[in-house]
Protein backbone atom coordinates (compact mmCIF):
# COMPACT_ATOMS: atom_id res chain seq x y z
CA UNK A 1 0.00 0.00 0.00
CA UNK A 2 1.24 3.48 -0.85
CA UNK A 3 0.27 6.24 1.55
CA UNK A 4 -1.48 9.31 0.17
CA UNK A 5 0.53 12.41 -0.71
CA UNK A 6 -1.25 15.51 0.57
CA UNK A 7 -4.91 15.17 -0.36
CA UNK A 8 -4.23 12.65 -3.15
CA UNK A 9 -5.67 9.14 -2.87
CA UNK A 10 -3.19 6.32 -2.46
CA UNK A 11 -2.55 2.96 -4.05
CA UNK A 12 -3.47 -0.51 -2.77
CA UNK A 13 -3.86 -4.05 -4.09
CA UNK A 14 -6.23 -6.62 -2.60
CA UNK A 15 -6.45 -10.35 -3.40
CA UNK A 16 -8.14 -13.52 -2.17
CA UNK A 17 -6.37 -15.75 0.35
CA UNK A 18 -6.41 -18.59 -2.20
CA UNK A 19 -4.21 -16.53 -4.56
CA UNK A 20 -0.60 -15.44 -4.21
CA UNK A 21 0.47 -11.92 -5.22
CA UNK A 22 4.26 -11.48 -5.29
CA UNK A 23 5.32 -7.85 -5.31
CA UNK A 24 7.90 -7.09 -8.01
CA UNK A 25 8.06 -3.29 -7.72
CA UNK A 26 6.00 -0.24 -6.81
CA UNK A 27 6.13 3.54 -6.74
CA UNK A 28 3.70 6.37 -6.06
CA UNK A 29 2.25 5.81 -9.56
CA UNK A 30 2.39 2.06 -10.20
CA UNK A 31 2.27 -1.39 -8.63
CA UNK A 32 3.74 -4.46 -10.36
CA UNK A 33 2.93 -7.99 -9.10
CA UNK A 34 3.17 -11.60 -10.22
CA UNK A 35 -0.15 -13.36 -9.55
CA UNK A 36 -0.44 -17.10 -8.92
CA UNK A 37 -3.88 -18.74 -8.85
CA UNK A 38 -4.18 -22.51 -8.46
CA UNK A 39 -4.94 -24.21 -11.77
CA UNK A 40 -3.95 -21.17 -13.86
CA UNK A 41 -0.78 -19.94 -15.51
CA UNK A 42 1.02 -17.23 -13.51
CA UNK A 43 0.48 -13.75 -14.87
CA UNK A 44 1.89 -10.32 -14.27
CA UNK A 45 -0.40 -7.49 -13.22
CA UNK A 46 0.75 -3.89 -13.57
CA UNK A 47 -1.58 -1.15 -12.36
CA UNK A 48 -1.07 2.58 -12.83
CA UNK A 49 -2.49 5.43 -10.80
CA UNK A 50 -2.52 9.08 -11.85
CA UNK A 51 0.44 10.26 -13.89
CA UNK A 52 2.02 7.06 -15.17
CA UNK A 53 5.01 8.60 -16.99
CA UNK A 54 3.95 6.86 -20.21
CA UNK A 55 7.07 7.98 -22.05
CA UNK A 56 9.26 6.10 -19.59
CA UNK A 57 7.15 2.93 -19.58
CA UNK A 58 6.44 2.67 -23.29
CA UNK A 59 9.88 3.61 -24.63
CA UNK A 60 12.35 1.95 -22.31
CA UNK A 61 10.50 0.44 -19.35
CA UNK A 62 12.87 2.13 -16.91
CA UNK A 63 10.08 2.79 -14.38
CA UNK A 64 9.38 -0.92 -14.00
CA UNK A 65 11.94 -3.63 -13.32
CA UNK A 66 12.23 -6.64 -15.62
CA UNK A 67 10.26 -7.40 -18.75
CA UNK A 68 6.86 -5.73 -18.94
CA UNK A 69 5.34 -7.35 -22.04
XYZ file of N, CA and C in Angstrom:
207
model
N 0.840 -1.163 0.000
C 0.000 0.000 0.000
C 0.891 1.234 0.000
N 0.539 2.193 -0.829
C 1.236 3.479 -0.852
C 0.380 4.485 -0.100
N 0.994 5.210 0.807
C 0.270 6.237 1.552
C -0.076 7.404 0.637
N -1.124 8.144 0.977
C -1.479 9.313 0.173
C -0.418 10.401 0.293
N -0.351 11.242 -0.731
C 0.528 12.407 -0.712
C -0.386 13.622 -0.664
N -0.333 14.379 0.421
C -1.246 15.513 0.573
C -2.679 15.021 0.599
N -3.506 15.572 -0.293
C -4.910 15.169 -0.362
C -5.151 14.140 -1.459
N -4.090 13.665 -2.101
C -4.234 12.647 -3.148
C -4.637 11.332 -2.526
N -5.174 10.432 -3.339
C -5.667 9.140 -2.874
C -4.603 8.271 -2.246
N -4.146 7.303 -2.923
C -3.192 6.323 -2.458
C -3.295 5.144 -3.393
N -2.553 4.116 -3.156
C -2.548 2.959 -4.046
C -2.526 1.698 -3.204
N -3.402 0.747 -3.523
C -3.473 -0.506 -2.770
C -3.849 -1.636 -3.715
N -3.513 -2.851 -3.329
C -3.864 -4.048 -4.094
C -4.442 -5.055 -3.110
N -5.583 -5.614 -3.445
C -6.231 -6.618 -2.604
C -6.373 -7.904 -3.399
N -6.295 -9.072 -2.731
C -6.453 -10.352 -3.404
C -7.041 -11.360 -2.435
N -7.549 -12.460 -2.990
C -8.136 -13.519 -2.168
C -7.030 -14.336 -1.509
N -7.346 -14.925 -0.372
C -6.372 -15.747 0.346
C -5.918 -16.942 -0.474
N -6.755 -17.420 -1.387
C -6.407 -18.588 -2.198
C -5.437 -18.247 -3.323
N -5.141 -16.977 -3.523
C -4.212 -16.531 -4.559
C -2.938 -16.011 -3.909
N -1.866 -15.981 -4.690
C -0.599 -15.438 -4.209
C -0.241 -14.257 -5.094
N 0.034 -13.112 -4.491
C 0.472 -11.925 -5.221
C 1.881 -11.590 -4.743
N 2.865 -11.753 -5.628
C 4.262 -11.484 -5.288
C 4.642 -10.109 -5.822
N 4.981 -9.208 -4.929
C 5.324 -7.846 -5.308
C 6.663 -7.816 -6.036
N 6.670 -7.241 -7.235
C 7.899 -7.087 -8.010
C 8.462 -5.689 -7.791
N 7.629 -4.657 -7.979
C 8.064 -3.286 -7.722
C 6.844 -2.399 -7.522
N 7.084 -1.198 -6.980
C 6.003 -0.236 -6.807
C 6.593 1.158 -6.693
N 5.772 2.145 -6.938
C 6.134 3.545 -6.738
C 4.849 4.282 -6.392
N 4.909 5.601 -6.352
C 3.703 6.368 -6.065
C 2.712 6.309 -7.212
N 3.133 5.825 -8.390
C 2.254 5.811 -9.558
C 2.022 4.433 -10.163
N 2.629 3.385 -9.640
C 2.388 2.056 -10.204
C 2.595 0.973 -9.149
N 2.027 -0.189 -9.429
C 2.274 -1.386 -8.634
C 2.391 -2.547 -9.617
N 3.392 -3.392 -9.423
C 3.744 -4.457 -10.359
C 3.839 -5.762 -9.566
N 2.954 -6.732 -9.846
C 2.931 -7.988 -9.098
C 2.850 -9.192 -10.032
N 3.327 -10.317 -9.550
C 3.173 -11.601 -10.222
C 2.078 -12.345 -9.466
N 1.015 -12.739 -10.179
C -0.150 -13.361 -9.550
C -0.163 -14.857 -9.842
N -0.343 -15.659 -8.790
C -0.444 -17.103 -8.917
C -1.798 -17.543 -8.372
N -2.584 -18.196 -9.235
C -3.884 -18.736 -8.851
C -3.867 -20.215 -9.196
N -4.222 -21.059 -8.241
C -4.184 -22.507 -8.456
C -4.949 -22.898 -9.720
N -4.315 -23.728 -10.552
C -4.941 -24.213 -11.773
C -4.806 -23.276 -12.959
N -4.126 -22.143 -12.776
C -3.947 -21.175 -13.861
C -2.464 -20.884 -14.064
N -2.134 -20.383 -15.236
C -0.775 -19.935 -15.512
C -0.531 -18.635 -14.752
N 0.676 -18.484 -14.189
C 1.015 -17.232 -13.514
C 0.886 -16.083 -14.505
N 0.514 -14.919 -14.005
C 0.477 -13.747 -14.870
C 0.953 -12.525 -14.100
N 1.393 -11.553 -14.849
C 1.894 -10.318 -14.273
C 0.812 -9.256 -14.365
N 0.605 -8.542 -13.284
C -0.398 -7.489 -13.219
C 0.312 -6.178 -12.899
N 0.152 -5.200 -13.784
C 0.753 -3.888 -13.569
C -0.375 -2.865 -13.569
N -0.538 -2.171 -12.464
C -1.575 -1.153 -12.362
C -0.951 0.222 -12.229
N -1.556 1.203 -12.890
C -1.065 2.576 -12.834
C -2.093 3.460 -12.155
N -1.614 4.487 -11.481
C -2.485 5.433 -10.798
C -1.998 6.839 -11.132
N -2.896 7.694 -11.569
C -2.520 9.077 -11.847
C -1.553 9.182 -13.004
N -0.563 10.020 -12.858
C 0.435 10.264 -13.890
C 1.370 9.065 -13.976
N 1.276 8.311 -15.056
C 2.024 7.057 -15.173
C 3.353 7.189 -15.896
N 3.758 8.384 -16.266
C 5.009 8.596 -16.990
C 5.079 7.676 -18.196
N 4.072 7.762 -19.071
C 3.948 6.865 -20.206
C 5.182 6.849 -21.088
N 5.868 7.953 -21.222
C 7.072 7.978 -22.051
C 8.090 6.971 -21.523
N 8.296 6.989 -20.229
C 9.255 6.097 -19.586
C 8.851 4.637 -19.767
N 7.617 4.315 -19.517
C 7.149 2.933 -19.577
C 7.143 2.402 -21.001
N 6.601 3.165 -21.935
C 6.443 2.673 -23.295
C 7.743 2.643 -24.085
N 8.644 3.564 -23.835
C 9.877 3.606 -24.631
C 10.971 2.693 -24.102
N 11.222 2.734 -22.808
C 12.351 1.948 -22.309
C 12.049 1.123 -21.073
N 10.877 1.249 -20.502
C 10.501 0.444 -19.348
C 11.292 0.740 -18.093
N 11.985 1.866 -18.044
C 12.866 2.127 -16.911
C 12.132 2.363 -15.594
N 10.835 2.602 -15.629
C 10.081 2.792 -14.381
C 9.750 1.460 -13.722
N 9.794 0.388 -14.493
C 9.379 -0.919 -13.999
C 10.513 -1.907 -14.222
N 10.849 -2.671 -13.195
C 11.937 -3.627 -13.324
C 11.529 -4.827 -14.164
N 12.482 -5.417 -14.845
C 12.235 -6.635 -15.621
C 11.459 -6.391 -16.891
N 11.019 -7.479 -17.511
C 10.257 -7.400 -18.752
C 8.812 -7.047 -18.445
N 8.239 -6.129 -19.219
C 6.862 -5.726 -18.945
C 5.872 -6.301 -19.934
N 6.286 -6.822 -21.053
C 5.337 -7.353 -22.037
C 5.574 -8.819 -22.268
